[in-house]
CSV table of N, CA and C in Angstrom, one decimal:
chain,number,residue,atom,x,y,z
A,471,MET,N,-93.3,45.6,-138.9
A,471,MET,CA,-94.9,45.4,-138.5
A,471,MET,C,-94.6,44.9,-137.1
A,472,THR,N,-95.7,45.5,-136.5
A,472,THR,CA,-96.0,44.6,-134.9
A,472,THR,C,-97.1,44.0,-134.6
A,473,ILE,N,-97.2,42.7,-134.2
A,473,ILE,CA,-98.2,42.0,-133.9
A,473,ILE,C,-98.5,41.9,-132.5
A,474,LYS,N,-99.8,42.0,-132.0
A,474,LYS,CA,-99.7,42.2,-130.7
A,474,LYS,C,-100.9,40.8,-130.1
A,475,PHE,N,-100.9,40.5,-129.0
A,475,PHE,CA,-101.6,39.4,-128.5
A,475,PHE,C,-101.9,40.1,-127.1
A,476,ALA,N,-102.6,39.7,-126.3
A,476,ALA,CA,-102.8,39.9,-125.0
A,476,ALA,C,-101.5,40.0,-123.8
A,477,HIS,N,-100.7,40.6,-123.6
A,477,HIS,CA,-99.5,40.4,-122.8
A,477,HIS,C,-98.3,39.8,-123.7
A,478,GLY,N,-98.4,40.3,-124.6
A,478,GLY,CA,-97.4,39.8,-125.6
A,478,GLY,C,-97.6,40.7,-127.2
A,479,LYS,N,-95.7,40.7,-127.7
A,479,LYS,CA,-96.0,41.5,-129.2
A,479,LYS,C,-94.8,40.4,-129.4
A,480,ALA,N,-94.7,41.0,-131.0
A,480,ALA,CA,-93.7,40.3,-131.8
A,480,ALA,C,-93.5,41.3,-132.9
A,481,TYR,N,-92.4,41.5,-132.7
A,481,TYR,CA,-91.8,42.6,-134.2
A,481,TYR,C,-91.1,42.2,-135.4
A,482,VAL,N,-91.7,42.4,-136.3
A,482,VAL,CA,-91.3,41.6,-137.6
A,482,VAL,C,-90.8,42.9,-138.5
A,483,GLU,N,-89.8,42.6,-139.4
A,483,GLU,CA,-89.7,43.7,-140.3
A,483,GLU,C,-89.3,42.6,-141.9
A,484,LYS,N,-90.3,43.5,-142.6
A,484,LYS,CA,-90.0,43.1,-143.8
A,484,LYS,C,-88.9,43.3,-144.9
A,485,MET,N,-88.4,42.5,-145.7
A,485,MET,CA,-87.2,42.4,-146.1
A,485,MET,C,-87.4,42.5,-147.7
A,486,ARG,N,-86.3,43.7,-148.1
A,486,ARG,CA,-86.8,44.0,-149.3
A,486,ARG,C,-86.3,42.8,-150.4
A,487,GLY,N,-86.7,42.3,-151.4
A,487,GLY,CA,-86.5,40.9,-151.8
A,487,GLY,C,-87.0,39.8,-151.4
A,488,GLY,N,-88.2,40.1,-150.7
A,488,GLY,CA,-89.1,38.9,-149.9
A,488,GLY,C,-88.4,38.2,-149.0
A,489,GLY,N,-89.3,37.4,-147.6
A,489,GLY,CA,-88.9,37.5,-146.8
A,489,GLY,C,-89.0,38.4,-145.3
A,490,CYS,N,-88.9,37.6,-144.4
A,490,CYS,CA,-89.0,38.4,-143.2
A,490,CYS,C,-88.0,38.2,-142.2
A,491,PHE,N,-87.9,39.2,-141.4
A,491,PHE,CA,-86.7,39.2,-140.5
A,491,PHE,C,-87.5,39.1,-138.6
A,492,LEU,N,-87.6,38.3,-138.2
A,492,LEU,CA,-88.4,38.4,-136.8
A,492,LEU,C,-87.3,39.0,-135.8
A,493,ILE,N,-87.7,40.2,-135.1
A,493,ILE,CA,-86.8,40.9,-134.4
A,493,ILE,C,-87.1,40.5,-132.8
A,494,SER,N,-88.3,40.3,-132.4
A,494,SER,CA,-88.1,39.7,-131.4
A,494,SER,C,-89.7,39.3,-130.8
A,495,ILE,N,-89.8,38.5,-130.3
A,495,ILE,CA,-91.1,37.9,-129.7
A,495,ILE,C,-91.1,38.1,-127.8
A,496,THR,N,-92.0,39.1,-127.4
A,496,THR,CA,-91.8,39.0,-126.1
A,496,THR,C,-93.4,39.3,-125.4
A,497,VAL,N,-93.2,38.7,-124.1
A,497,VAL,CA,-94.3,38.3,-123.1
A,497,VAL,C,-93.9,38.7,-122.0
A,498,GLU,N,-95.0,39.7,-121.2
A,498,GLU,CA,-94.8,39.7,-119.7
A,498,GLU,C,-94.3,38.5,-118.9
A,499,GLU,N,-93.3,39.2,-118.1
A,499,GLU,CA,-92.6,37.9,-117.4
A,499,GLU,C,-94.0,37.3,-116.6
A,500,LYS,N,-94.8,37.7,-115.8
A,500,LYS,CA,-95.9,37.4,-115.4
A,500,LYS,C,-96.7,36.0,-116.1
A,501,TYR,N,-96.9,36.5,-117.3
A,501,TYR,CA,-97.8,36.0,-118.3
A,501,TYR,C,-97.2,34.5,-119.3
A,502,ARG,N,-95.7,34.6,-118.6
A,502,ARG,CA,-94.9,33.4,-119.7
A,502,ARG,C,-95.5,32.0,-119.2
A,503,ASN,N,-95.6,31.2,-120.5
A,503,ASN,CA,-95.4,29.7,-120.3
A,503,ASN,C,-97.1,29.5,-119.9
A,504,ASN,N,-97.8,30.3,-120.8
A,504,ASN,CA,-99.2,30.3,-120.9
A,504,ASN,C,-99.6,30.1,-122.1
A,505,GLY,N,-98.8,29.7,-123.1
A,505,GLY,CA,-99.3,30.1,-124.7
A,505,GLY,C,-99.4,30.8,-125.4
A,506,ILE,N,-98.7,32.4,-124.5
A,506,ILE,CA,-98.8,33.5,-125.7
A,506,ILE,C,-97.8,33.5,-126.6
A,507,GLY,N,-96.7,33.1,-126.3
A,507,GLY,CA,-95.6,32.8,-126.9
A,507,GLY,C,-96.0,31.8,-128.5
A,508,LYS,N,-96.6,31.0,-128.3
A,508,LYS,CA,-97.2,30.3,-129.7
A,508,LYS,C,-97.8,31.0,-130.5
A,509,LYS,N,-99.0,31.8,-129.3
A,509,LYS,CA,-99.8,32.6,-130.3
A,509,LYS,C,-99.4,33.6,-131.1
A,510,LEU,N,-98.1,34.1,-130.5
A,510,LEU,CA,-97.8,35.6,-131.5
A,510,LEU,C,-97.0,34.7,-132.6
A,511,MET,N,-96.5,33.7,-132.4
A,511,MET,CA,-95.8,32.7,-133.2
A,511,MET,C,-96.8,32.2,-134.6
A,512,ASN,N,-97.4,31.8,-134.3
A,512,ASN,CA,-98.3,31.3,-135.1
A,512,ASN,C,-98.8,32.3,-136.2
A,513,SER,N,-99.4,33.7,-134.8
A,513,SER,CA,-99.7,34.9,-136.0
A,513,SER,C,-98.6,35.4,-136.9
A,514,VAL,N,-97.3,34.9,-136.7
A,514,VAL,CA,-95.8,35.5,-137.4
A,514,VAL,C,-96.0,34.8,-138.6
A,515,LEU,N,-96.3,33.1,-138.1
A,515,LEU,CA,-95.9,32.5,-139.6
A,515,LEU,C,-97.3,32.8,-140.4
A,516,LYS,N,-98.6,33.2,-140.1
A,516,LYS,CA,-99.4,33.7,-141.0
A,516,LYS,C,-99.5,35.1,-142.0
A,517,LYS,N,-99.1,35.4,-141.3
A,517,LYS,CA,-98.5,37.2,-142.1
A,517,LYS,C,-97.3,37.3,-142.3
A,518,CYS,N,-96.5,36.2,-142.7
A,518,CYS,CA,-95.0,36.6,-142.9
A,518,CYS,C,-94.6,35.9,-144.3
A,519,ASP,N,-94.1,36.4,-145.3
A,519,ASP,CA,-93.4,35.7,-146.0
A,519,ASP,C,-92.2,35.1,-145.6
A,520,ARG,N,-92.2,34.1,-146.5
A,520,ARG,CA,-90.9,33.1,-146.0
A,520,ARG,C,-89.5,33.3,-146.9
A,521,PRO,N,-88.5,33.3,-146.9
A,521,PRO,CA,-87.7,32.8,-145.4
A,521,PRO,C,-88.1,33.7,-144.4
A,522,ILE,N,-88.1,33.1,-142.8
A,522,ILE,CA,-88.3,34.1,-141.9
A,522,ILE,C,-87.1,33.8,-140.9
A,523,TYR,N,-86.5,34.9,-140.8
A,523,TYR,CA,-84.9,34.9,-140.0
A,523,TYR,C,-85.1,35.4,-138.8
A,524,LEU,N,-84.1,34.6,-137.8
A,524,LEU,CA,-84.0,35.5,-136.8
A,524,LEU,C,-82.7,35.0,-136.1
A,525,LEU,N,-82.3,35.7,-135.2
A,525,LEU,CA,-81.6,35.9,-134.2
A,525,LEU,C,-81.6,35.4,-132.3
A,526,CYS,N,-81.4,34.1,-132.5
A,526,CYS,CA,-81.8,33.4,-131.1
A,526,CYS,C,-80.8,33.7,-130.0
A,527,THR,N,-81.0,34.3,-129.4
A,527,THR,CA,-79.8,35.0,-128.1
A,527,THR,C,-80.2,35.0,-126.8
A,528,GLU,N,-79.4,34.7,-125.8
A,528,GLU,CA,-79.9,35.0,-124.4
A,528,GLU,C,-80.2,36.6,-123.8
A,529,GLU,N,-79.3,37.4,-124.7
A,529,GLU,CA,-79.2,39.0,-124.6
A,529,GLU,C,-80.3,39.6,-124.0
A,530,LEU,N,-81.5,39.3,-124.2
A,530,LEU,CA,-82.7,40.1,-124.3
A,530,LEU,C,-83.2,39.4,-123.0
A,531,GLY,N,-82.7,38.2,-122.5
A,531,GLY,CA,-83.4,37.3,-121.3
A,531,GLY,C,-84.0,36.2,-122.1
A,532,GLY,N,-83.9,34.8,-121.2
A,532,GLY,CA,-83.7,33.7,-121.5
A,532,GLY,C,-83.2,32.9,-121.2
A,533,GLU,N,-83.5,31.1,-121.7
A,533,GLU,CA,-82.3,30.2,-121.5
A,533,GLU,C,-82.1,30.1,-123.2
A,534,ILE,N,-80.8,30.0,-123.5
A,534,ILE,CA,-80.6,29.7,-125.0
A,534,ILE,C,-81.4,28.2,-125.2
A,535,SER,N,-81.2,27.2,-124.8
A,535,SER,CA,-81.5,25.8,-125.3
A,535,SER,C,-83.2,26.2,-125.3
A,536,ARG,N,-83.6,26.7,-124.4
A,536,ARG,CA,-85.3,26.6,-124.3
A,536,ARG,C,-85.5,27.7,-125.5
A,537,LEU,N,-85.2,28.8,-125.6
A,537,LEU,CA,-85.4,29.5,-126.7
A,537,LEU,C,-85.3,29.1,-128.0
A,538,LYS,N,-84.3,28.2,-128.6
A,538,LYS,CA,-83.6,27.1,-129.5
A,538,LYS,C,-85.2,26.4,-129.9
A,539,ALA,N,-85.3,25.6,-128.8
A,539,ALA,CA,-86.2,24.4,-128.8
A,539,ALA,C,-87.7,25.4,-129.3
A,540,PHE,N,-87.9,26.3,-128.6
A,540,PHE,CA,-89.3,27.0,-129.2
A,540,PHE,C,-89.3,27.4,-130.6
A,541,TYR,N,-88.3,27.5,-131.1
A,541,TYR,CA,-88.6,28.0,-132.4
A,541,TYR,C,-87.9,26.6,-133.2
A,542,GLU,N,-87.5,26.1,-132.7
A,542,GLU,CA,-87.1,24.4,-133.5
A,542,GLU,C,-88.7,23.9,-133.7
A,543,ASN,N,-89.6,23.8,-132.9
A,543,ASN,CA,-91.2,23.3,-132.6
A,543,ASN,C,-91.9,24.1,-134.1
A,544,PHE,N,-91.4,25.1,-134.4
A,544,PHE,CA,-92.2,25.7,-135.3
A,544,PHE,C,-91.5,25.5,-137.0
A,545,GLY,N,-90.2,24.9,-136.4
A,545,GLY,CA,-89.5,24.5,-138.1
A,545,GLY,C,-88.3,25.5,-138.1
A,546,PHE,N,-88.2,26.0,-137.3
A,546,PHE,CA,-87.1,27.0,-137.7
A,546,PHE,C,-85.3,26.0,-137.4
A,547,ILE,N,-84.4,25.9,-138.3
A,547,ILE,CA,-83.2,25.4,-138.2
A,547,ILE,C,-82.3,26.3,-138.3
A,548,PRO,N,-80.4,25.8,-137.7
A,548,PRO,CA,-79.8,26.7,-137.7
A,548,PRO,C,-79.6,26.9,-138.9
A,549,TYR,N,-78.8,28.6,-139.0
A,549,TYR,CA,-78.7,29.2,-140.1
A,549,TYR,C,-77.3,29.5,-140.0
A,550,LYS,N,-76.1,29.4,-140.9
A,550,LYS,CA,-75.2,30.1,-140.9
A,550,LYS,C,-74.9,31.5,-141.9
A,551,GLN,N,-75.0,32.4,-141.5
A,551,GLN,CA,-75.4,33.9,-142.2
A,551,GLN,C,-74.3,34.2,-143.2
A,552,LYS,N,-74.3,34.6,-144.6
A,552,LYS,CA,-73.1,34.8,-145.4
A,552,LYS,C,-73.4,35.9,-145.6
A,553,ARG,N,-72.7,36.9,-145.9
A,553,ARG,CA,-72.3,38.4,-146.1
A,553,ARG,C,-73.2,38.6,-147.2
A,554,SER,N,-73.4,37.9,-148.2
A,554,SER,CA,-73.9,38.0,-149.8
A,554,SER,C,-75.4,38.1,-149.0
A,555,ASP,N,-76.0,37.5,-148.1
A,555,ASP,CA,-77.3,37.6,-147.7
A,555,ASP,C,-78.1,38.5,-147.8
A,556,GLY,N,-77.5,39.6,-147.4
A,556,GLY,CA,-78.2,41.0,-147.3
A,556,GLY,C,-79.0,41.2,-146.0
A,557,LEU,N,-79.0,40.5,-145.1
A,557,LEU,CA,-80.3,40.6,-143.9
A,557,LEU,C,-79.7,41.8,-143.4
A,558,PRO,N,-80.8,42.5,-142.8
A,558,PRO,CA,-80.6,43.7,-142.2
A,558,PRO,C,-79.8,43.5,-141.1
A,559,TYR,N,-79.9,42.3,-140.2
A,559,TYR,CA,-79.4,42.0,-138.8
A,559,TYR,C,-78.5,40.5,-139.1
A,560,ASN,N,-78.0,40.6,-137.9
A,560,ASN,CA,-77.3,38.9,-137.6
A,560,ASN,C,-78.4,37.8,-137.1
A,561,ALA,N,-78.0,37.0,-138.4
A,561,ALA,CA,-79.3,35.5,-138.1
A,561,ALA,C,-78.4,34.5,-137.6
A,562,ASN,N,-79.2,33.6,-137.2
A,562,ASN,CA,-78.8,32.2,-136.5
A,562,ASN,C,-79.6,31.1,-136.8
A,563,MET,N,-80.9,31.3,-137.1
A,563,MET,CA,-82.2,30.6,-137.6
A,563,MET,C,-82.8,31.0,-138.7
A,564,VAL,N,-83.3,30.4,-139.2
A,564,VAL,CA,-84.4,30.0,-140.3
A,564,VAL,C,-85.4,29.1,-140.6
A,565,LEU,N,-86.5,29.8,-141.4
A,565,LEU,CA,-87.7,29.0,-141.6
A,565,LEU,C,-87.8,29.0,-143.0
A,566,TYR,N,-87.5,28.2,-143.8
A,566,TYR,CA,-87.9,28.6,-145.1
A,566,TYR,C,-89.4,28.2,-145.8
């Protein structure tokens, strides 16, 4: 599922058995730090069943401490993935 907001997008995959995986939130560079990411995240929270998993990484750009703080503000906590979880991707944060 794609959630769009002016100058930004969130990509979410619904998981078999419930819950979602937040693949990415992207905001066009010149529009960052204007609350667009927060609006996208609030839309994700309204439209997605819990738990919501994500992989917080610098791979796509951004500072890891800033990214983690962003997600922690929405209640995400560190997550240690197990093989038995059946997640479609690696995850290191979750919101129950």
